[in-house]
Short mmCIF file of N, CA and C in Angstrom, two decimals:
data_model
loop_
_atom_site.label_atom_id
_atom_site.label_comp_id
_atom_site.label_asym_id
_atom_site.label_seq_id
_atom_site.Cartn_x
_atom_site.Cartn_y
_atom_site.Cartn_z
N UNK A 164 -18.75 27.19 19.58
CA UNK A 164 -18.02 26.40 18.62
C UNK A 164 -16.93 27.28 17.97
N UNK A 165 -15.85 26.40 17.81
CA UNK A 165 -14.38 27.59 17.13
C UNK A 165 -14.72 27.29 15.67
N UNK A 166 -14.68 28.92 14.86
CA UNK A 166 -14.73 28.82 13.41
C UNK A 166 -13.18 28.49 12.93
N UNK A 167 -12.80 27.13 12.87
CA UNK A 167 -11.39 26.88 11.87
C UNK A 167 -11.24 27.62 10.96
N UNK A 168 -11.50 28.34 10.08
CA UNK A 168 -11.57 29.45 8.76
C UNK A 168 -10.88 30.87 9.81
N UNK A 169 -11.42 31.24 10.59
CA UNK A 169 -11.25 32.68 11.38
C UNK A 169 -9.62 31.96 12.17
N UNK A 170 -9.64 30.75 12.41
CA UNK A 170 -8.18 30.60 12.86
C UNK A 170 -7.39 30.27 12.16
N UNK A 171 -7.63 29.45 11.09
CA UNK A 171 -6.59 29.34 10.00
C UNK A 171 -5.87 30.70 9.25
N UNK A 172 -7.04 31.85 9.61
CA UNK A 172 -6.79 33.25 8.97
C UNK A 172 -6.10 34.28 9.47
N UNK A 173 -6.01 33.90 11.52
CA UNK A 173 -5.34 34.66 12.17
C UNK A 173 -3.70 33.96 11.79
N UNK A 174 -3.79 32.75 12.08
CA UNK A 174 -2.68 32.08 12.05
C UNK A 174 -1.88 31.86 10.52
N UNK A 175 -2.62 32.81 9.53
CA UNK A 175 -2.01 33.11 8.16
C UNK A 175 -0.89 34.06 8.38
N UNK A 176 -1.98 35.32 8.68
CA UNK A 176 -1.54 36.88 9.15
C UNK A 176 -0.74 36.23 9.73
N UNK A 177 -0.39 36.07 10.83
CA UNK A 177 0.56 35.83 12.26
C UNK A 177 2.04 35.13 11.29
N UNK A 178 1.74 34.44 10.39
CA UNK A 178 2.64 33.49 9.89
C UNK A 178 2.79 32.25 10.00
N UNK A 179 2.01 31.41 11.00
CA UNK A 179 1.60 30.22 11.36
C UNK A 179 0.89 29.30 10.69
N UNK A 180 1.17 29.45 9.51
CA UNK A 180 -0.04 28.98 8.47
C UNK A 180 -0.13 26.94 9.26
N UNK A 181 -0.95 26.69 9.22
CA UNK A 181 -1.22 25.40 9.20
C UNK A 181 -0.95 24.08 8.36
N UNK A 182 -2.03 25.28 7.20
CA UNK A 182 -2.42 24.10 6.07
C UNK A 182 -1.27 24.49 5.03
N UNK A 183 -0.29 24.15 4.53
CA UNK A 183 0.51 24.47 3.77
C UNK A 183 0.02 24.70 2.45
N UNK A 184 -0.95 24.00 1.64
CA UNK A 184 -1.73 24.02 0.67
C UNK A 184 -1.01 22.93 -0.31
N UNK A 185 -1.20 22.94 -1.72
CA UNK A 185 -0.92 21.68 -2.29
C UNK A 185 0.70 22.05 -2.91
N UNK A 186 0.78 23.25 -3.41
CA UNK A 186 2.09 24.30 -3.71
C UNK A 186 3.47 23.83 -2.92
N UNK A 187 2.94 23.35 -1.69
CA UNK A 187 3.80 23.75 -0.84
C UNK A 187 4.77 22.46 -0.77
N UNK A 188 6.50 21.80 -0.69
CA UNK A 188 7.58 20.92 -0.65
C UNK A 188 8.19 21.33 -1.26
N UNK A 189 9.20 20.84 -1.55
CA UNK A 189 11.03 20.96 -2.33
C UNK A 189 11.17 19.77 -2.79
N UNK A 190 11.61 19.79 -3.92
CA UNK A 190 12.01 18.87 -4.52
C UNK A 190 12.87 17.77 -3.98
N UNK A 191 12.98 16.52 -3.91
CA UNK A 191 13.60 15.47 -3.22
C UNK A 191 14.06 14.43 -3.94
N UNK A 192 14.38 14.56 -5.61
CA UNK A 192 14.86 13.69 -6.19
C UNK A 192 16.16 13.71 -6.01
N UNK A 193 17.12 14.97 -6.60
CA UNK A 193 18.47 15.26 -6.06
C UNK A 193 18.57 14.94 -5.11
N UNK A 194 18.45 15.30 -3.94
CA UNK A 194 18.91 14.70 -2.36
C UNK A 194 18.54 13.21 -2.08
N UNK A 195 17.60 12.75 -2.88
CA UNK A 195 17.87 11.07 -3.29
C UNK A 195 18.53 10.39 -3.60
N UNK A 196 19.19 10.99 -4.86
CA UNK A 196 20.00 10.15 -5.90
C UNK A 196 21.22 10.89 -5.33
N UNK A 197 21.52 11.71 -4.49
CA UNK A 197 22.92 12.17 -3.69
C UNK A 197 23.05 11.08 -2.76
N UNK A 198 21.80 10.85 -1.72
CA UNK A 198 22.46 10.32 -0.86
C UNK A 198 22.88 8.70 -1.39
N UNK A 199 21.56 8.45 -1.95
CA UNK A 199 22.12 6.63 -2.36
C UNK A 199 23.68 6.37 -3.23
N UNK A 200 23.81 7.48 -3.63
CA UNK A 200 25.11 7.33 -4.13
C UNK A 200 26.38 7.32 -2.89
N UNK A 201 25.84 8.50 -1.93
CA UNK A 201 26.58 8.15 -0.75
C UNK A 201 26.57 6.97 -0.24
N UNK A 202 25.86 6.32 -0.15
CA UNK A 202 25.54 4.99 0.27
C UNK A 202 26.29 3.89 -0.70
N UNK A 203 25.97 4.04 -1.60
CA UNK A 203 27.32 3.31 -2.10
C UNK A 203 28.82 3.13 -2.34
N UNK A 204 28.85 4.59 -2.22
CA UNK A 204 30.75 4.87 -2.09
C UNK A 204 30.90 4.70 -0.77
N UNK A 205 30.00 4.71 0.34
CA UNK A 205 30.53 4.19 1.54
C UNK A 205 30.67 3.36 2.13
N UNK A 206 29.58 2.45 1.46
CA UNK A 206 29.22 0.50 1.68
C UNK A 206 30.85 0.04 0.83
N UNK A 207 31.01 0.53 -0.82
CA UNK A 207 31.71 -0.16 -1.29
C UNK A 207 33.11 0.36 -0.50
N UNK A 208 33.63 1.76 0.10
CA UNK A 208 34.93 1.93 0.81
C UNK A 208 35.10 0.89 1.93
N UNK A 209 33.92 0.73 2.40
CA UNK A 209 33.97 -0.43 3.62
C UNK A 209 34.51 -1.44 3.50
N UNK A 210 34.31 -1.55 2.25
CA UNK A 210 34.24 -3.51 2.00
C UNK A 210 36.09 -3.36 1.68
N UNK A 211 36.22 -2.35 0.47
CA UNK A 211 37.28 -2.96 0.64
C UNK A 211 38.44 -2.33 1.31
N UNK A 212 38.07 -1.49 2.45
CA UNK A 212 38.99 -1.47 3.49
C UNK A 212 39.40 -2.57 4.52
N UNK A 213 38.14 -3.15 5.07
CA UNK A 213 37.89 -4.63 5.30
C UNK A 213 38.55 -5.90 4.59
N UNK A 214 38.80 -5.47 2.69
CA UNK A 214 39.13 -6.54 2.81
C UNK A 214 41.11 -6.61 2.78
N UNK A 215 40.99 -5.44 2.24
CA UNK A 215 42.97 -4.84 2.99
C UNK A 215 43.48 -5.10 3.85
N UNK A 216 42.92 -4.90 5.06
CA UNK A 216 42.69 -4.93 6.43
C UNK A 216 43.05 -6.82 6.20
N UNK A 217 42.19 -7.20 5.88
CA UNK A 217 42.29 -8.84 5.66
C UNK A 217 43.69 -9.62 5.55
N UNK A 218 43.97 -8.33 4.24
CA UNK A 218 45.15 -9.00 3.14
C UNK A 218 46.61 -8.77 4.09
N UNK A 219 46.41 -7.52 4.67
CA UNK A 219 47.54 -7.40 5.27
C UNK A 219 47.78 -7.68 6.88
N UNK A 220 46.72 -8.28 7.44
CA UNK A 220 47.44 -8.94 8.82
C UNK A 220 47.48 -10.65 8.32
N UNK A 221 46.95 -10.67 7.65
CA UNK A 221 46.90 -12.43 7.38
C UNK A 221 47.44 -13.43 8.52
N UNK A 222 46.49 -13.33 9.71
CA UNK A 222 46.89 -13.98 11.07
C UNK A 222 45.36 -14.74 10.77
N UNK A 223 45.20 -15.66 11.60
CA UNK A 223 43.82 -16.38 11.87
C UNK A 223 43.86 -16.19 12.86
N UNK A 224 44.38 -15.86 14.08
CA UNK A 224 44.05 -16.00 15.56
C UNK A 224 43.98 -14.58 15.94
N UNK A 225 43.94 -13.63 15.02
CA UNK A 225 44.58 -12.07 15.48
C UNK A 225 42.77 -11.44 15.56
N UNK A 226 43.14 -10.87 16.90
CA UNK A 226 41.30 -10.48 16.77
C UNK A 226 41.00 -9.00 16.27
N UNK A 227 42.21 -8.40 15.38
CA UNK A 227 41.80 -7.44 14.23
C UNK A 227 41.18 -8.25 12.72
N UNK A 228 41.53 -9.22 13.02
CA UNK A 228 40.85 -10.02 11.31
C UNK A 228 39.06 -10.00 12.00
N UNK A 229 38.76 -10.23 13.48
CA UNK A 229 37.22 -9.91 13.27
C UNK A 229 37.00 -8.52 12.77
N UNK A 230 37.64 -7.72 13.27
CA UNK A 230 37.29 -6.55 13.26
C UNK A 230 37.43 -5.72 11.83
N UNK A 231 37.82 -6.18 10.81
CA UNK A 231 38.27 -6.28 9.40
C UNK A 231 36.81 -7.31 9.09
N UNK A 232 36.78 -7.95 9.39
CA UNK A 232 35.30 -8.57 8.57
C UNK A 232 33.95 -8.06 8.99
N UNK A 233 34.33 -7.34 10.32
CA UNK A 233 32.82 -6.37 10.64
C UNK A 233 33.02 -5.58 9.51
N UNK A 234 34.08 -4.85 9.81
CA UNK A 234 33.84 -3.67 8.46
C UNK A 234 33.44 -4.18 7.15
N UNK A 235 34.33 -5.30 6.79
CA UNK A 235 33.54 -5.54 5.25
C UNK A 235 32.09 -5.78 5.34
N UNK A 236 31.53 -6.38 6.30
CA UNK A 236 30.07 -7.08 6.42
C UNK A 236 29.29 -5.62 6.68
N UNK A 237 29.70 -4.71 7.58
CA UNK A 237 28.80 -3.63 7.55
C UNK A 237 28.78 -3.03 5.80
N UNK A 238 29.86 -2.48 5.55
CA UNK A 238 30.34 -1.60 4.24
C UNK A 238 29.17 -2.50 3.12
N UNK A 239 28.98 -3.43 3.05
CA UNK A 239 28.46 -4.58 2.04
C UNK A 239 26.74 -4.25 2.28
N UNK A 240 26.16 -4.14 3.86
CA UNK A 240 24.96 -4.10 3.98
C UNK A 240 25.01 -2.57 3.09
N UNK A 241 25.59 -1.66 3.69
CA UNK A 241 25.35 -0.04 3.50
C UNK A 241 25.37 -0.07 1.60
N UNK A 242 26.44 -0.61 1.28
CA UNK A 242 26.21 -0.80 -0.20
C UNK A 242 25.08 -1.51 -0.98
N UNK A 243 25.01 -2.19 -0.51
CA UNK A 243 23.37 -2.97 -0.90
C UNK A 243 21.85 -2.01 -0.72
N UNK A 244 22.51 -1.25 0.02
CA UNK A 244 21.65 -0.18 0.41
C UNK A 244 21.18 1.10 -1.02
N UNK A 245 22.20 1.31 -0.79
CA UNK A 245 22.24 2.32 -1.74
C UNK A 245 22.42 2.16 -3.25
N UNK A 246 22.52 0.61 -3.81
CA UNK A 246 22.69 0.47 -4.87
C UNK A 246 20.60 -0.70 -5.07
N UNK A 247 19.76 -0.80 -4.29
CA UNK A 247 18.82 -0.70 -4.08
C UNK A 247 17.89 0.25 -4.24
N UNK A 248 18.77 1.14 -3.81
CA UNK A 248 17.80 2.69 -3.85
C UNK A 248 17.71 3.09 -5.14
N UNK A 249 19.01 2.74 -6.13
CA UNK A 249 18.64 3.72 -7.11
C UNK A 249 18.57 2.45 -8.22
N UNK A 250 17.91 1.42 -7.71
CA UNK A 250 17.03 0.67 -8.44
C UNK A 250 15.35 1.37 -9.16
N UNK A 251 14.95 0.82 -9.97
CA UNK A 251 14.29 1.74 -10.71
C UNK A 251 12.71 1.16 -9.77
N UNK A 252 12.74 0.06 -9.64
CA UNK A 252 11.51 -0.04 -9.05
C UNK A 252 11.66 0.60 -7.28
N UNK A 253 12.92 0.38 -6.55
CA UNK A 253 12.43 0.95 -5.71
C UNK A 253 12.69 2.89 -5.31
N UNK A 254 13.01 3.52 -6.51
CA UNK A 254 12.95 4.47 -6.62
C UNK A 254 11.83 4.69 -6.75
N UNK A 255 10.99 4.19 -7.65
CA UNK A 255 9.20 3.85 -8.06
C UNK A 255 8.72 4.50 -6.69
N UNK A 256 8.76 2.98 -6.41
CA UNK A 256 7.82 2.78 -5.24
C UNK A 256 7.84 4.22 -3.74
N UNK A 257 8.88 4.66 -3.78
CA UNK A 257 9.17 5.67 -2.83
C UNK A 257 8.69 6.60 -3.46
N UNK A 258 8.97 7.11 -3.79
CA UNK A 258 8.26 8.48 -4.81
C UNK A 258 6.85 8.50 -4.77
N UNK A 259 6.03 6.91 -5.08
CA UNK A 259 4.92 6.98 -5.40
C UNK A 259 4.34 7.12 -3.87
N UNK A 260 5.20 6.17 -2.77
CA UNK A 260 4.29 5.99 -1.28
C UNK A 260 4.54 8.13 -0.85
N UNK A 261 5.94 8.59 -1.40
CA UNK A 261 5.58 9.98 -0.64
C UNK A 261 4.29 10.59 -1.46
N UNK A 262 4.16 10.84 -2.62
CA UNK A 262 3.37 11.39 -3.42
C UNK A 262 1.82 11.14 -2.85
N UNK A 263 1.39 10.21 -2.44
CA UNK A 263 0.54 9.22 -1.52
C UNK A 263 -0.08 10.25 -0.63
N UNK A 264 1.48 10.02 0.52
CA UNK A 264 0.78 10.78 1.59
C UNK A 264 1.13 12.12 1.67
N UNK A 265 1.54 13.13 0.68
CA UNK A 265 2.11 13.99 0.93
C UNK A 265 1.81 14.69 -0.40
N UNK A 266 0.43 14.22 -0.89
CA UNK A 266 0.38 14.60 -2.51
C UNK A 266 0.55 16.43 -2.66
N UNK A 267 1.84 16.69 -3.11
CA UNK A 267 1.54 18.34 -3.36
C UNK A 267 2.25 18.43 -4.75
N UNK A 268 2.49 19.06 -5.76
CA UNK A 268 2.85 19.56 -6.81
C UNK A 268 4.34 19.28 -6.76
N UNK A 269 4.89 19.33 -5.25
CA UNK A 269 6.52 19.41 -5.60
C UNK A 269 6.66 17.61 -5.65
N UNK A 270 5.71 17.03 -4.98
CA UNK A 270 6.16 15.28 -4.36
C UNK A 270 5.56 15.16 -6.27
N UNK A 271 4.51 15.20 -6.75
CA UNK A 271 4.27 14.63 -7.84
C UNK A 271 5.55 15.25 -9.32
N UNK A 272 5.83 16.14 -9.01
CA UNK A 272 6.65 16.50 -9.89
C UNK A 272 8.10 15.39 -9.71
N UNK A 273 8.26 14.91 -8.43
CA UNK A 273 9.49 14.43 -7.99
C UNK A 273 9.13 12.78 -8.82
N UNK A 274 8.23 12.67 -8.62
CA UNK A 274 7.38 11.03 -9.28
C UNK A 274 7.50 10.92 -10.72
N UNK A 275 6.74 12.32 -11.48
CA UNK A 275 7.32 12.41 -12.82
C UNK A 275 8.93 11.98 -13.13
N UNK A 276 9.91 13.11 -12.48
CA UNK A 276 11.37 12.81 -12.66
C UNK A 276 11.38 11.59 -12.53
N UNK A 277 10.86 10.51 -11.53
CA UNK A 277 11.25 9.12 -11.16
C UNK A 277 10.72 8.23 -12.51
N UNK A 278 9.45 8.61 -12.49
CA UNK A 278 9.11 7.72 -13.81
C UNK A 278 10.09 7.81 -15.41
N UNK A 279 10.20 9.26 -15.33
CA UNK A 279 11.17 9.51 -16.76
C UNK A 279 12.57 8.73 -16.66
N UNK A 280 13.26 8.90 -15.23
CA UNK A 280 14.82 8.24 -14.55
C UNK A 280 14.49 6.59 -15.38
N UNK A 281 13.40 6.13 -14.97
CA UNK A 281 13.39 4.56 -14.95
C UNK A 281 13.23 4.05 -16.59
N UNK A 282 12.74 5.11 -17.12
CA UNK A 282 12.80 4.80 -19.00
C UNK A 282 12.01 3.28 -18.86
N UNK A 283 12.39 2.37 -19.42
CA UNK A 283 12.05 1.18 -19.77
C UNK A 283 12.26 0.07 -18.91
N UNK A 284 12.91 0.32 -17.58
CA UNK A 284 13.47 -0.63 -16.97
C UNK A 284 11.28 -1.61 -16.16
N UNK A 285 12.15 -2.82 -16.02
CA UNK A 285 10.66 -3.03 -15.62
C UNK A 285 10.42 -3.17 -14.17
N UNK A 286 8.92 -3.05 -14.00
CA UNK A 286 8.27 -2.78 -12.55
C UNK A 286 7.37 -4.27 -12.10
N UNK A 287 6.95 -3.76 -10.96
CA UNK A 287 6.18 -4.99 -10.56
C UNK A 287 4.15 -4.21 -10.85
N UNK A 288 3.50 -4.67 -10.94
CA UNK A 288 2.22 -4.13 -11.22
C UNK A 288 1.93 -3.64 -10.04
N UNK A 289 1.89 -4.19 -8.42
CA UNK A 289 1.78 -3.28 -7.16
C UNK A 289 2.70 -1.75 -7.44
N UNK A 290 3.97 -1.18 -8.40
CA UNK A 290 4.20 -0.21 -8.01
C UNK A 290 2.90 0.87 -9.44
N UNK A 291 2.80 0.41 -10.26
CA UNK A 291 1.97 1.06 -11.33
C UNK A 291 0.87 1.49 -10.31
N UNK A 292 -0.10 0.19 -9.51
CA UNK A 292 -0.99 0.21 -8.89
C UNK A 292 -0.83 1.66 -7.90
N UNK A 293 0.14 1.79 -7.32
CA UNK A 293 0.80 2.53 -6.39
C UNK A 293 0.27 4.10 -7.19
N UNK A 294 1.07 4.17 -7.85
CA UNK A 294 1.60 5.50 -9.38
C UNK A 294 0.45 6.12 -9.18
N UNK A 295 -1.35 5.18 -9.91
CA UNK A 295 -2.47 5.26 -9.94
C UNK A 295 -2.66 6.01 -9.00
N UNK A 296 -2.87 5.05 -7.69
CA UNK A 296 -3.63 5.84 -6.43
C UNK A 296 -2.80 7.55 -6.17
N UNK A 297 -1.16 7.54 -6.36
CA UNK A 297 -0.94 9.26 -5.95
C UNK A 297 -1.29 10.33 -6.66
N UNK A 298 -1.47 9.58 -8.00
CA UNK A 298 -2.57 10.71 -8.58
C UNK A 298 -3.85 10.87 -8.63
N UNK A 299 -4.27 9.48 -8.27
CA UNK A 299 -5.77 10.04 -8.01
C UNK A 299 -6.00 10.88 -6.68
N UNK A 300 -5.28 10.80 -6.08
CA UNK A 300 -5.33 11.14 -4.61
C UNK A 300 -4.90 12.76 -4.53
N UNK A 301 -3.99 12.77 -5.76
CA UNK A 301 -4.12 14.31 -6.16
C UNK A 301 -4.78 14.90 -6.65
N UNK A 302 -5.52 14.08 -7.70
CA UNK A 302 -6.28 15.15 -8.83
C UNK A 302 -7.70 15.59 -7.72
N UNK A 303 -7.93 14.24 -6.37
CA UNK A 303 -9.33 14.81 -5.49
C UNK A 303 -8.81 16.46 -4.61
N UNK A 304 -7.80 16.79 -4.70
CA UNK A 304 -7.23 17.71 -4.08
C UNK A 304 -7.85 19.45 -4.85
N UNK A 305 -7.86 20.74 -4.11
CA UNK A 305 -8.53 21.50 -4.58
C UNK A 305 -7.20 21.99 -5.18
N UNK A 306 -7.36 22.76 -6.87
CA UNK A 306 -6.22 23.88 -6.82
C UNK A 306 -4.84 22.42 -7.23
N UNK A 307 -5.20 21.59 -7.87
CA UNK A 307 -4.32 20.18 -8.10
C UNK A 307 -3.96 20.47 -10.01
N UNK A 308 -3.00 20.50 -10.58
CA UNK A 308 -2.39 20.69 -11.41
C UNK A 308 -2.73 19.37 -12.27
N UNK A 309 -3.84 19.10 -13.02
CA UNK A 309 -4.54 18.36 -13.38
C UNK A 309 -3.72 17.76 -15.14
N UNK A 310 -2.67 18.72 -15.29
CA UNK A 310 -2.28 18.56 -16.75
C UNK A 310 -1.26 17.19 -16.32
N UNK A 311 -0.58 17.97 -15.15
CA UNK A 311 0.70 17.03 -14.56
C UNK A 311 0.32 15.74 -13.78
N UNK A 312 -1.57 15.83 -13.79
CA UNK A 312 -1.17 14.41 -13.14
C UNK A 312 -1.79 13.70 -14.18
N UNK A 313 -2.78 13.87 -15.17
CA UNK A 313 -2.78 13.22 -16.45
C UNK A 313 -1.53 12.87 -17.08
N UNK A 314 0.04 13.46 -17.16
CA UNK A 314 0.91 13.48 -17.60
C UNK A 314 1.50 12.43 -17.03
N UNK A 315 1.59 12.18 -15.52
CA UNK A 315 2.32 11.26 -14.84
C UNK A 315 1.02 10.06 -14.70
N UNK A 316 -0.14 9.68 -14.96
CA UNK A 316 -1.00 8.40 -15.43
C UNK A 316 -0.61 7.88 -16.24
N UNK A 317 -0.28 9.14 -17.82
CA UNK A 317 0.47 8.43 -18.93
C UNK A 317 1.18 7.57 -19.07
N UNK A 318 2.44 8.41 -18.23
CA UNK A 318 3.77 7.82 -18.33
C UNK A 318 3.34 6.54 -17.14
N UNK A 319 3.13 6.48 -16.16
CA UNK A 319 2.70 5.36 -15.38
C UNK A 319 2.40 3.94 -16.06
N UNK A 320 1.19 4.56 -17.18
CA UNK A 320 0.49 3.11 -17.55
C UNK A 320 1.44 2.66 -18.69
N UNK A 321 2.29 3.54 -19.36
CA UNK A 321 3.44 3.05 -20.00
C UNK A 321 4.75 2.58 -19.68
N UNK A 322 4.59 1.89 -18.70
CA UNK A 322 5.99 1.81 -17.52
C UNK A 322 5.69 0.00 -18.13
N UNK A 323 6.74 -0.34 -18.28
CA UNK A 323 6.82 -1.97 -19.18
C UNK A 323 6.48 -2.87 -17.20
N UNK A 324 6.11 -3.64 -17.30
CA UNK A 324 5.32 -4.80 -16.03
C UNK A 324 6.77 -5.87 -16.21
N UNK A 325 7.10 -6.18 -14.96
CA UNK A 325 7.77 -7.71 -14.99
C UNK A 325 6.58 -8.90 -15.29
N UNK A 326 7.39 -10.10 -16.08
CA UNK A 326 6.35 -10.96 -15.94
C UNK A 326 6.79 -12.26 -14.79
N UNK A 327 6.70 -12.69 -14.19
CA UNK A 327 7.13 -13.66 -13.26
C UNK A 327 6.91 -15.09 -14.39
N UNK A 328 8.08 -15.77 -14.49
CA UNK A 328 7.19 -17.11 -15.48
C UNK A 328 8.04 -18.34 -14.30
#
């Protein structure tokens, strides 16, 4: 039988570590809120290059006016995109699904920032529900920073609920 402990230990030494431990990610809020912003200055350049493009052949039979409304119609999805993202619930919800499966100190710290970003704006109770499980799922973890995930339950269960009427 192979002792996993005696190989996890060669493959420390060696540099091959395996298990990264709970310590271990980079922060991913910045490169979040960078790219969705990219996503919006590039959805919204689309649209209205598309709709220029529009203004200035003003033909109906000219088959650059399709090709002027692809662009606005793409530019419009890509913008919807990115002005989605840095919606507060589905900033939530991402943060909370990485934190989930990827619970380490840097993903829950990134969840904190998300919860503080969203201040008062309101959520749906599936993402709170969500919040719950990545910290419990951390605090079962060995060597788990137990102040920060009491800290981010807090702020969680104080996150205002939509009400649907």
């Amino acid at each position: 039988m192979i002792n996993e402990k005696k190989i996890n230990e060669y493959n420390k030494m060696a540099g091959n570590d395996t298990n990264p431990g709970i310590d271990a990610g980079e922060s991913l809020m910045e490169n979040y809120i960078r790219n969705a912003r990219k996503f919006t200055v590039i959805g919204l350049v689309g649209v209205l290059v598309g709709i220029m493009c529009i203004l200035i052949i003003r033909e109906q039979n000219n088959p650059l006016m399709v090709l002027a409304a692809i662009v606005m119609f793409a530019g419009a999805l890509i913008a919807v995109t990115g002005i989605s993202s840095l919606r507060a619930e589905g900033m939530l919800r991402t943060f909370a699904q990485i934190a989930t499966m990827q619970p380490t100190t840097a993903s829950m710290n990134d969840l904190k920032l998300a919860i503080a970003r969203c201040g008062m704006a309101g959520v749906r109770k599936q993402v709170k529900f969500q919040i719950e499980a990545a910290v419990s799922k951390y605090e079962k973890l060995e060597g788990a920073d137990l102040e920060l995930a009491e800290d981010i339950r807090k702020s969680g269960q104080n996150l205002h609920v939509k009400r649907i009427i």
